[in-house]
Amino acid sequence: MISTDSDRVLIFDTTLRDGEQSPGATMTHEEKLEIAQLLDEMGVDIIEAGFPIASEGDFAAVSEIAKQAQNATICGLARANFKDIDRCWEAVKHARSPRIHTFIGTSPLHRAIPNLNKEQMEERIHETVTHARNLCDNVQWSPMDATRTEWDYLKRVVEIAIKAGASTINIPDTVGYTAPVESADLIRRLIAEVPGTEDVIFATHCHNDLGMATANSLAAVAGGARQVECTINGLGERAGNTALEEIVMALKVRHDIMPWSTGVDTTKIMNISRRVATVSGFSVQYNKAIVGKNAFAHESGIHQDGMLKNAETFEIMRPSDVGLSETNIVMGKHSGRAALRSKLKNLGFDLADNQLNDVFVRFKALADRKKEVFDDDLIALMRDTEVEHSNERIQVRFLRVICGTEAPQSADLTLTIDGEDKQVTATGDGPVDATFNAVKKLFPHDAHLQLYQINAVTEGTDAQATVHVRLEQDGRIATGQASDTDTVVASAKAYVTALNRLLVRLGKTAPDADVKAVSYKDAG
Ligand code: KIV
Ligand code: ZN
């Protein structure tokens, strides 16, 4: 049992549950297993693997993660009813260390939704926590929207949950409303005033709507919380959750004034951050603390000069502390297989020989088009390789565009759809619009484009462009990203990736399209 005197803070990662709830961040089964394994290996204490009753897919992922985890406690989320809790237990029970996390909204606004009065809600909390506890020794309970719940009522419900057997009480700031002073005070007063808290761990779960999630979580720790709930890259609904990397690094770098530690191996941060960005389709903003592309970049002359003389002049942590290789050794068309393998290993990609062969061919093709291949180019190349190997239903096979000052711009596109090549020419307002129109002609769909964004991976006119696309249909959202030195090709691939993901979510089959099928065998 961790007491408030302990200097150990448990890290509870909810990337696969709260993070995945972000519109468009849905991950595949295999991606969830991979992220869970990385979390387990990096020393996260508790992994909230999903919401088992939400779907068959969630249930399967939580069960599989529970079976696979070697170190972490595996937790599933359940609403305050027996059906949810039973389903959650069925999924997590395979774990070496299982946990059921059940919650109910306790603020006046949330109480109104199930239309329960205070007494009925108290009864529900007592029954559901008792039920969960009969199934599992390790039960976490959360009063959702705790920070907008009346103080006396919050104390009352926390006491009921503790008496019913919850061993972790999580205090969510569901809408990111609290501020650091209040966050510390709330936990401190709950621990002091609610009977029975000495045997319970208090957790803090903050959302970032006002940009204070990390500050609020650390303040809660100062107030006595010994579990911080967070996500990689701060992924999560709206403005996201507390970022795991920020908590772990803040506690490490400012141990002098925040004398608490975690069990996380910080050198694994960059790798998992990149993986989560890739599989969720949510890229990390350049100036994001700890994991942003610019977090360790020094641009101005004064800074660069200072860095060369003594890195500590402008760096409070070393890039290697978070697993960033300090030298960005540039690769080029003369680089060999061994150099590529070692470079990729440094970037967190440990490849078998057959995988390396394939990646090497792609690397050479890129190096032919681009003088210098940087770390970010290789990361983009690895991400695209994975997408192409994932047996997507629709794949970009060929694209040629005509663009320039004279309209109409047009795109000649061939897609492989369910194994068959189909070709069409479409026009549009510019080459990207023409390309997207061509995709729509080949695979008619009603999705609408919510986001189209281009970023240069590195610098120079030969730089690769990474394109992000977000599509929406019937309230379902899917994102795709792809990189290429040709921006229009990257756009086509990103669009098709998003479309593939959307189709999985909508459970769609190929519609009939009035286009001709082409055979590359015939073309020679
Ligand atoms: O933000 C929140 O309140 C939650 C609960 C389910 C813990 O995510
Ligand atoms: Zn949340």
Coordinates of C-alpha atoms and ligand atoms in Angstrom, one line a residue:
M1 CA 0.0 0.0 0.0
I2 CA 1.4 3.4 -1.0
S3 CA 0.7 6.1 1.7
T4 CA 0.8 9.8 1.3
D5 CA 4.2 9.7 3.1
S6 CA 5.5 7.5 0.3
D7 CA 7.6 9.2 -2.4
R8 CA 6.4 6.8 -5.0
V9 CA 3.7 8.0 -7.4
L10 CA 1.8 5.3 -9.5
I11 CA 1.5 6.1 -13.2
F12 CA -1.9 5.0 -14.6
D13 CA -1.9 5.3 -18.3
T14 CA -5.3 5.7 -20.1
T15 CA -4.1 6.2 -23.7
L16 CA -6.0 3.2 -24.8
R17 CA -9.2 4.2 -23.1
D18 CA -9.6 8.0 -22.5
G19 CA -6.9 8.7 -25.2
E20 CA -8.6 6.5 -27.7
Q21 CA -12.0 8.3 -27.0
S22 CA -10.5 11.3 -28.9
P23 CA -12.6 11.7 -32.0
G24 CA -10.7 10.0 -34.8
A25 CA -8.0 8.5 -32.6
T26 CA -9.3 4.9 -32.9
M27 CA -6.6 2.3 -33.0
T28 CA -6.7 -1.2 -34.5
H29 CA -6.5 -4.3 -32.3
E30 CA -2.9 -4.9 -33.1
E31 CA -2.0 -1.3 -32.5
K32 CA -3.6 -1.4 -29.1
L33 CA -1.6 -4.6 -28.2
E34 CA 1.6 -2.9 -29.3
I35 CA 1.0 0.2 -27.3
A36 CA 0.1 -1.8 -24.3
Q37 CA 3.3 -3.8 -24.6
L38 CA 5.4 -0.6 -24.8
L39 CA 3.6 0.8 -21.8
D40 CA 4.3 -2.4 -19.9
E41 CA 7.9 -2.4 -20.8
M42 CA 8.5 1.2 -19.9
G43 CA 7.3 0.7 -16.3
V44 CA 3.8 2.1 -16.3
D45 CA 2.1 0.8 -13.1
I46 CA -1.5 0.5 -14.3
I47 CA -2.7 0.4 -17.9
E48 CA -6.4 1.2 -18.5
A49 CA -6.8 -1.0 -21.6
G50 CA -10.3 0.0 -22.7
F51 CA -14.0 0.0 -21.9
P52 CA -14.9 -3.7 -22.4
I53 CA -18.7 -3.2 -22.7
A54 CA -18.3 -0.5 -25.4
S55 CA -17.8 -3.0 -28.2
E56 CA -16.6 -6.5 -29.1
G57 CA -13.4 -4.9 -30.2
D58 CA -12.8 -3.2 -26.9
F59 CA -13.5 -6.4 -25.1
A60 CA -11.1 -8.4 -27.2
A61 CA -8.4 -5.8 -26.8
V62 CA -8.7 -5.6 -23.0
S63 CA -8.7 -9.4 -22.7
E64 CA -5.7 -9.8 -24.9
I65 CA -3.7 -7.1 -23.2
A66 CA -4.6 -8.6 -19.8
K67 CA -3.1 -12.0 -21.0
Q68 CA 0.0 -10.4 -22.5
A69 CA 1.0 -7.9 -19.7
Q70 CA 4.1 -8.9 -17.7
N71 CA 4.3 -6.2 -15.1
A72 CA 1.5 -3.7 -15.1
T73 CA -1.9 -4.0 -13.5
I74 CA -4.5 -4.2 -16.3
C75 CA -7.6 -2.1 -15.7
G76 CA -10.9 -1.9 -17.6
L77 CA -13.6 0.8 -17.3
A78 CA -17.2 0.1 -16.3
R79 CA -20.2 2.3 -15.7
A80 CA -22.1 1.9 -12.5
N81 CA -24.2 -1.1 -13.4
F82 CA -23.7 -4.9 -12.9
K83 CA -23.7 -5.6 -16.7
D84 CA -20.8 -3.3 -17.3
I85 CA -18.9 -4.5 -14.3
D86 CA -19.4 -8.2 -15.2
R87 CA -18.2 -7.6 -18.7
C88 CA -15.2 -5.7 -17.5
W89 CA -14.2 -8.5 -15.1
E90 CA -14.6 -11.0 -17.9
A91 CA -12.0 -9.1 -19.8
V92 CA -9.5 -8.2 -17.1
K93 CA -9.6 -11.4 -15.1
H94 CA -6.8 -12.9 -17.3
A95 CA -4.3 -10.4 -16.0
R96 CA -1.7 -11.3 -13.4
S97 CA -2.9 -8.2 -11.6
P98 CA -6.5 -7.2 -12.7
R99 CA -8.4 -4.0 -11.7
I100 CA -12.0 -2.9 -12.3
H101 CA -12.5 0.8 -12.6
T102 CA -16.2 1.9 -12.1
F103 CA -17.5 5.4 -12.2
I104 CA -20.6 7.5 -12.0
G105 CA -21.1 11.3 -12.6
T106 CA -21.7 12.9 -9.2
S107 CA -22.0 16.6 -10.0
P108 CA -25.5 18.1 -10.2
L109 CA -25.3 18.2 -14.0
H110 CA -24.3 14.6 -14.2
R111 CA -26.7 13.4 -11.6
A112 CA -29.5 14.7 -13.7
I113 CA -28.7 12.4 -16.6
P114 CA -29.6 9.1 -15.1
N115 CA -32.2 11.0 -13.1
L116 CA -31.1 9.7 -9.7
N117 CA -31.6 11.7 -6.6
K118 CA -28.7 11.9 -4.1
E119 CA -29.9 8.9 -2.0
Q120 CA -30.5 6.8 -5.1
M121 CA -27.1 7.6 -6.3
E122 CA -25.5 6.7 -3.0
E123 CA -27.3 3.3 -3.1
R124 CA -26.1 2.7 -6.7
I125 CA -22.5 3.5 -5.7
H126 CA -22.7 1.1 -2.7
E127 CA -24.2 -1.7 -4.8
T128 CA -21.9 -1.4 -7.7
V129 CA -18.6 -1.0 -5.8
T130 CA -19.6 -4.0 -3.6
H131 CA -20.4 -6.0 -6.7
A132 CA -17.1 -5.1 -8.3
R133 CA -15.3 -6.0 -5.1
N134 CA -16.9 -9.4 -5.0
L135 CA -15.4 -10.1 -8.3
C136 CA -12.0 -8.4 -8.0
D137 CA -9.7 -7.5 -5.1
N138 CA -8.5 -4.3 -6.8
V139 CA -11.4 -1.8 -7.4
Q140 CA -11.0 1.8 -8.4
W141 CA -13.9 4.1 -8.2
S142 CA -14.4 7.6 -9.8
P143 CA -17.0 10.3 -9.1
M144 CA -17.0 11.8 -12.6
D145 CA -16.9 15.6 -12.6
A146 CA -15.7 15.5 -9.0
T147 CA -14.4 19.0 -9.3
R148 CA -17.9 20.4 -9.9
T149 CA -19.5 18.2 -7.3
E150 CA -20.8 19.8 -4.1
W151 CA -18.1 19.4 -1.4
D152 CA -20.3 17.7 1.2
Y153 CA -21.7 15.4 -1.3
L154 CA -18.3 14.5 -2.7
K155 CA -17.1 13.6 0.8
R156 CA -20.2 11.5 1.3
V157 CA -19.9 9.4 -1.9
V158 CA -16.2 8.9 -1.5
E159 CA -16.8 7.5 2.0
I160 CA -19.5 5.2 0.6
A161 CA -17.1 3.9 -2.1
I162 CA -14.3 3.3 0.4
K163 CA -16.7 1.4 2.8
A164 CA -17.9 -0.7 -0.1
G165 CA -14.3 -1.8 -0.8
A166 CA -12.7 0.6 -3.4
S167 CA -9.0 0.6 -2.8
T168 CA -8.3 3.5 -5.2
I169 CA -10.4 6.7 -5.3
N170 CA -9.9 8.7 -8.4
I171 CA -10.9 12.3 -8.5
P172 CA -11.5 13.3 -12.1
D173 CA -11.4 16.9 -13.3
T174 CA -13.6 15.8 -16.2
V175 CA -14.0 19.1 -17.9
G176 CA -10.6 20.6 -17.0
Y177 CA -12.1 23.1 -14.7
T178 CA -9.9 23.1 -11.6
A179 CA -6.7 25.1 -10.9
P180 CA -3.6 24.0 -9.1
V181 CA -4.3 25.5 -5.7
E182 CA -7.8 24.0 -5.7
S183 CA -6.6 20.6 -7.0
A184 CA -4.1 20.2 -4.1
D185 CA -6.6 21.4 -1.6
L186 CA -9.3 19.0 -2.8
I187 CA -7.2 15.9 -2.4
R188 CA -5.7 17.1 0.9
R189 CA -9.1 17.8 2.4
L190 CA -10.6 14.5 1.2
I191 CA -7.8 12.6 2.7
A192 CA -8.1 14.5 6.0
E193 CA -11.9 14.5 6.3
V194 CA -13.2 11.3 4.9
P195 CA -13.1 8.4 7.3
G196 CA -11.1 5.3 6.2
T197 CA -8.7 7.1 3.7
E198 CA -5.5 5.7 5.3
D199 CA -5.8 2.5 3.4
V200 CA -6.8 4.0 0.1
I201 CA -4.8 5.5 -2.8
F202 CA -6.1 8.8 -4.1
A203 CA -5.7 9.4 -7.8
T204 CA -5.9 12.5 -9.9
H205 CA -7.3 12.5 -13.5
C206 CA -7.1 15.9 -15.2
H207 CA -8.2 17.1 -18.5
N208 CA -6.5 20.0 -20.3
D209 CA -9.3 22.3 -21.3
L210 CA -7.5 25.3 -19.7
G211 CA -4.0 24.0 -20.3
M212 CA -3.5 23.2 -16.6
A213 CA -3.8 19.4 -16.6
T214 CA -0.1 18.8 -15.7
A215 CA 0.0 21.5 -13.1
N216 CA -3.2 20.3 -11.6
S217 CA -2.0 16.7 -11.4
L218 CA 1.3 17.7 -9.8
A219 CA -0.6 19.9 -7.3
A220 CA -2.8 16.9 -6.5
V221 CA 0.3 14.9 -5.8
A222 CA 1.5 17.6 -3.4
G223 CA -1.9 17.3 -1.8
G224 CA -1.5 13.6 -1.2
A225 CA -2.5 11.9 -4.5
R226 CA -0.3 8.9 -5.2
Q227 CA -1.6 7.9 -8.6
V228 CA -1.6 10.2 -11.7
E229 CA -3.8 9.3 -14.6
C230 CA -2.4 10.4 -17.9
T231 CA -1.9 9.6 -21.6
I232 CA 1.0 9.5 -24.0
N233 CA 1.3 12.9 -25.8
G234 CA -1.7 14.1 -23.7
L235 CA -4.0 12.3 -26.1
G236 CA -7.6 12.5 -25.1
E237 CA -11.0 14.1 -25.6
R238 CA -11.2 17.8 -26.4
A239 CA -7.9 19.4 -25.2
G240 CA -6.7 16.0 -24.0
N241 CA -5.6 14.4 -20.7
T242 CA -2.5 15.1 -18.6
A243 CA 0.5 14.1 -20.6
L244 CA 2.4 11.2 -19.1
E245 CA 5.8 12.4 -20.4
E246 CA 5.3 15.8 -18.7
I247 CA 4.5 14.3 -15.3
V248 CA 7.3 11.8 -15.4
M249 CA 9.9 14.3 -16.6
A250 CA 8.7 17.1 -14.2
L251 CA 9.1 14.8 -11.3
K252 CA 12.5 13.7 -12.5
V253 CA 13.9 17.2 -13.3
R254 CA 12.4 19.0 -10.3
H255 CA 12.9 16.3 -7.8
D256 CA 14.4 19.0 -5.6
I257 CA 11.0 20.6 -5.0
M258 CA 8.7 17.7 -5.9
P259 CA 10.3 14.7 -4.1
W260 CA 8.3 12.0 -5.7
S261 CA 9.4 9.4 -8.2
T262 CA 7.8 7.0 -10.7
G263 CA 8.8 3.6 -12.0
V264 CA 8.9 4.8 -15.7
D265 CA 12.0 4.3 -17.8
T266 CA 12.2 7.8 -19.3
T267 CA 14.5 6.7 -22.1
K268 CA 11.5 4.9 -23.7
I269 CA 9.4 8.1 -23.9
M270 CA 10.3 9.2 -27.5
N271 CA 9.7 5.8 -29.0
I272 CA 6.2 5.4 -27.5
S273 CA 5.3 9.0 -28.3
R274 CA 6.1 8.4 -31.9
R275 CA 4.2 5.2 -32.0
V276 CA 1.1 6.7 -30.4
A277 CA 1.3 9.7 -32.8
T278 CA 1.4 7.3 -35.7
V279 CA -1.3 4.8 -34.8
S280 CA -3.7 7.4 -33.5
G281 CA -3.1 9.8 -36.4
F282 CA -2.7 12.7 -33.9
S283 CA 0.7 14.2 -34.6
V284 CA 2.5 16.0 -31.8
Q285 CA 2.6 19.7 -32.1
Y286 CA 6.2 21.0 -32.8
N287 CA 6.5 22.9 -29.5
K288 CA 4.9 20.3 -27.3
A289 CA 6.9 19.9 -24.0
I290 CA 9.2 16.9 -23.9
V291 CA 8.2 15.1 -27.1
G292 CA 7.7 18.0 -29.6
K293 CA 10.0 18.1 -32.6
N294 CA 11.4 21.5 -31.3
A295 CA 11.6 20.5 -27.6
F296 CA 15.4 20.1 -27.9
A297 CA 16.1 22.3 -30.9
H298 CA 18.1 25.4 -30.5
E299 CA 17.7 27.9 -33.3
S300 CA 19.1 31.3 -32.2
G301 CA 22.8 32.0 -32.5
I302 CA 23.1 32.9 -28.8
H303 CA 21.4 29.6 -27.8
Q304 CA 23.5 27.5 -30.2
D305 CA 26.7 29.2 -28.9
G306 CA 25.8 28.5 -25.3
M307 CA 24.8 24.9 -26.1
L308 CA 28.2 24.3 -27.6
K309 CA 30.1 25.7 -24.6
N310 CA 27.9 24.0 -22.0
A311 CA 24.6 22.2 -22.8
E312 CA 23.2 23.1 -19.4
T313 CA 23.0 26.8 -20.4
F314 CA 19.8 26.1 -22.3
E315 CA 18.9 22.5 -21.5
I316 CA 17.3 21.4 -18.2
M317 CA 17.3 17.7 -19.4
R318 CA 19.3 15.9 -22.0
P319 CA 17.7 14.6 -25.2
S320 CA 19.0 11.1 -24.3
D321 CA 17.0 11.3 -21.0
V322 CA 13.8 10.8 -23.1
G323 CA 15.4 8.5 -25.6
L324 CA 16.2 11.0 -28.3
S325 CA 19.5 10.2 -30.1
E326 CA 21.7 13.2 -29.6
T327 CA 23.2 13.1 -33.0
N328 CA 21.0 13.4 -36.0
I329 CA 23.4 11.5 -38.3
V330 CA 22.3 12.2 -41.8
M331 CA 21.9 9.2 -44.1
G332 CA 22.2 9.4 -47.9
K333 CA 22.2 7.2 -51.0
H334 CA 25.7 5.8 -50.1
S335 CA 24.6 4.6 -46.6
G336 CA 24.6 0.9 -46.3
R337 CA 22.3 -1.7 -44.8
A338 CA 24.2 -1.9 -41.5
A339 CA 24.1 1.9 -41.0
L340 CA 20.3 1.9 -41.7
R341 CA 19.7 -1.0 -39.3
S342 CA 21.6 0.8 -36.5
K343 CA 19.9 4.1 -37.2
L344 CA 16.5 2.5 -37.2
K345 CA 17.3 0.7 -34.0
N346 CA 18.2 4.0 -32.4
L347 CA 14.9 5.3 -33.5
G348 CA 13.1 2.4 -31.8
F349 CA 12.5 0.1 -34.8
D350 CA 14.2 -3.2 -34.4
L351 CA 13.8 -5.0 -37.7
A352 CA 14.2 -8.6 -38.7
D353 CA 16.3 -9.3 -41.8
N354 CA 13.4 -9.6 -44.2
Q355 CA 11.8 -6.4 -43.0
L356 CA 15.1 -4.6 -43.3
N357 CA 15.4 -5.7 -46.9
D358 CA 12.1 -4.1 -47.8
V359 CA 12.8 -0.9 -45.8
F360 CA 16.2 -0.7 -47.4
V361 CA 14.7 -0.6 -50.9
R362 CA 12.3 2.1 -49.9
F363 CA 15.2 4.0 -48.2
K364 CA 17.3 3.9 -51.4
A365 CA 14.4 5.1 -53.4
L366 CA 13.9 8.0 -51.0
A367 CA 17.7 8.8 -51.0
D368 CA 17.6 8.9 -54.7
R369 CA 15.0 11.7 -54.6
K370 CA 16.4 13.4 -51.6
K371 CA 20.1 14.2 -50.9
E372 CA 20.0 13.9 -47.2
V373 CA 17.7 11.6 -45.3
F374 CA 17.1 12.7 -41.7
D375 CA 15.7 10.9 -38.7
D376 CA 12.2 12.3 -39.3
D377 CA 12.3 11.1 -42.9
L378 CA 13.1 7.6 -41.7
I379 CA 10.3 7.7 -39.1
A380 CA 7.8 8.8 -41.8
L381 CA 9.1 6.1 -44.1
M382 CA 8.6 3.4 -41.4
R383 CA 5.1 4.7 -40.8
D384 CA 4.2 4.5 -44.5
T385 CA 5.7 1.0 -44.8
E386 CA 3.5 -0.2 -41.9
V387 CA 0.4 1.3 -43.5
E388 CA 1.2 -0.4 -46.9
H389 CA 1.8 -3.8 -45.2
S390 CA -1.4 -3.7 -43.2
N391 CA -3.5 -5.1 -46.1
E392 CA -5.6 -2.1 -46.5
R393 CA -8.6 -2.5 -48.8
I394 CA -7.8 0.5 -51.0
Q395 CA -4.3 1.3 -52.0
V396 CA -2.8 4.0 -54.2
R397 CA -1.2 2.4 -57.2
F398 CA -0.5 5.2 -59.7
L399 CA -1.0 8.9 -59.8
R400 CA -0.2 11.6 -62.3
V401 CA -1.5 15.1 -62.1
I402 CA -1.6 18.0 -64.5
C403 CA -1.5 21.3 -62.7
G404 CA -0.4 24.9 -63.2
T405 CA -1.9 28.2 -64.2
E406 CA -4.2 26.8 -66.8
A407 CA -7.4 25.1 -65.5
P408 CA -8.7 22.5 -65.3
Q409 CA -6.2 20.7 -63.2
S410 CA -6.6 17.0 -63.4
A411 CA -5.5 13.7 -61.8
D412 CA -5.1 10.3 -63.5
L413 CA -5.4 7.9 -60.6
T414 CA -5.3 4.1 -60.3
L415 CA -6.4 2.5 -57.0
T416 CA -6.3 -1.1 -56.0
I417 CA -9.7 -1.8 -54.5
D418 CA -10.2 -5.2 -52.9
G419 CA -7.4 -6.6 -55.1
E420 CA -8.6 -5.1 -58.4
D421 CA -6.9 -2.2 -60.1
K422 CA -9.3 0.6 -61.2
Q423 CA -8.4 3.8 -63.1
V424 CA -10.0 7.1 -63.6
T425 CA -9.3 10.7 -64.6
A426 CA -10.9 13.5 -62.6
T427 CA -10.6 17.3 -62.6
G428 CA -10.7 19.7 -59.7
D429 CA -9.8 23.0 -58.3
G430 CA -6.1 22.3 -58.1
P431 CA -4.2 18.9 -58.1
V432 CA -5.2 17.9 -54.6
D433 CA -8.9 18.5 -55.2
A434 CA -8.7 16.7 -58.5
T435 CA -7.0 13.7 -56.8
F436 CA -9.6 13.5 -54.0
N437 CA -12.3 13.7 -56.7
A438 CA -10.7 10.8 -58.5
V439 CA -10.7 8.8 -55.3
K440 CA -14.5 9.6 -54.9
K441 CA -15.1 8.5 -58.5
L442 CA -13.3 5.2 -58.0
F443 CA -14.8 4.5 -54.6
P444 CA -18.0 6.6 -54.1
H445 CA -18.5 7.5 -50.5
D446 CA -20.3 10.2 -48.4
A447 CA -17.4 11.0 -46.0
H448 CA -16.7 14.6 -45.7
L449 CA -13.2 16.1 -45.4
Q450 CA -12.9 17.7 -41.9
L451 CA -9.1 18.4 -42.0
Y452 CA -6.4 18.6 -44.6
Q453 CA -3.0 19.7 -43.3
I454 CA 0.5 19.6 -44.8
N455 CA 3.7 19.8 -42.9
A456 CA 7.3 19.6 -44.2
V457 CA 9.1 16.7 -42.5
T458 CA 12.5 18.5 -42.8
E459 CA 13.8 21.5 -44.6
G460 CA 14.5 22.3 -48.3
T461 CA 12.5 22.0 -51.5
D462 CA 13.3 18.3 -51.7
A463 CA 11.8 17.7 -48.2
Q464 CA 9.1 15.2 -47.7
A465 CA 5.7 16.5 -46.9
T466 CA 3.5 14.8 -44.3
V467 CA -0.2 15.2 -45.0
H468 CA -2.9 14.7 -42.4
V469 CA -6.4 14.0 -43.5
R470 CA -9.5 13.7 -41.3
L471 CA -12.8 12.3 -42.7
E472 CA -16.2 12.2 -41.1
Q473 CA -19.3 10.2 -41.9
D474 CA -22.4 9.5 -39.8
G475 CA -20.6 10.8 -36.7
R476 CA -17.6 8.4 -37.2
I477 CA -14.2 10.0 -37.7
A478 CA -11.0 8.6 -39.1
T479 CA -7.6 10.1 -39.7
G480 CA -4.8 9.2 -42.1
Q481 CA -1.3 10.5 -42.6
A482 CA 1.3 9.8 -45.2
S483 CA 4.6 11.3 -46.4
D484 CA 6.2 11.7 -49.7
T485 CA 8.5 14.2 -51.5
D486 CA 5.5 14.7 -53.8
T487 CA 2.9 16.5 -51.8
V488 CA 0.0 15.3 -54.0
V489 CA 1.1 11.7 -53.7
A490 CA 1.3 12.1 -49.9
S491 CA -2.2 13.7 -50.0
A492 CA -3.7 10.8 -52.0
K493 CA -2.1 8.2 -49.6
A494 CA -3.3 10.1 -46.5
Y495 CA -6.8 10.4 -47.9
V496 CA -6.9 6.7 -48.8
T497 CA -5.6 5.7 -45.3
A498 CA -8.3 7.7 -43.6
L499 CA -10.9 6.3 -45.9
N500 CA -9.7 2.7 -45.2
R501 CA -10.0 3.4 -41.4
L502 CA -13.4 5.0 -41.8
L503 CA -14.7 2.0 -43.8
V504 CA -13.6 -0.4 -41.0
R505 CA -15.5 1.8 -38.5
L506 CA -18.6 2.0 -40.7
G507 CA -18.4 -1.7 -41.6
K508 CA -18.8 -0.9 -45.3
T509 CA -18.3 -3.0 -48.5
A510 CA -17.1 -1.6 -51.8
P511 CA -19.8 0.3 -53.6
D512 CA -20.2 -0.1 -57.4
A513 CA -18.3 2.5 -59.3
D514 CA -18.7 3.2 -62.9
V515 CA -15.0 3.0 -63.7
K516 CA -12.8 0.8 -65.7
A517 CA -10.6 -1.9 -64.2
V518 CA -7.0 -2.0 -65.4
S519 CA -4.5 -4.8 -65.3
Y520 CA -0.9 -4.1 -64.8
K521 CA 0.0 -7.6 -66.0
D522 CA -1.5 -6.7 -69.4
A523 CA 0.4 -3.4 -69.4
G524 CA 3.6 -5.3 -68.9
Ligands
KIV1 O1 -12.7 12.3 -17.3 C1 -13.4 11.5 -16.6 O2 -14.2 11.8 -15.7 C2 -13.2 10.1 -16.9 C3 -13.8 9.1 -16.0 C4 -14.4 8.0 -16.7 C5 -12.8 8.7 -15.0 O3 -12.5 9.8 -17.8
ZN2 ZN -11.2 11.5 -18.5

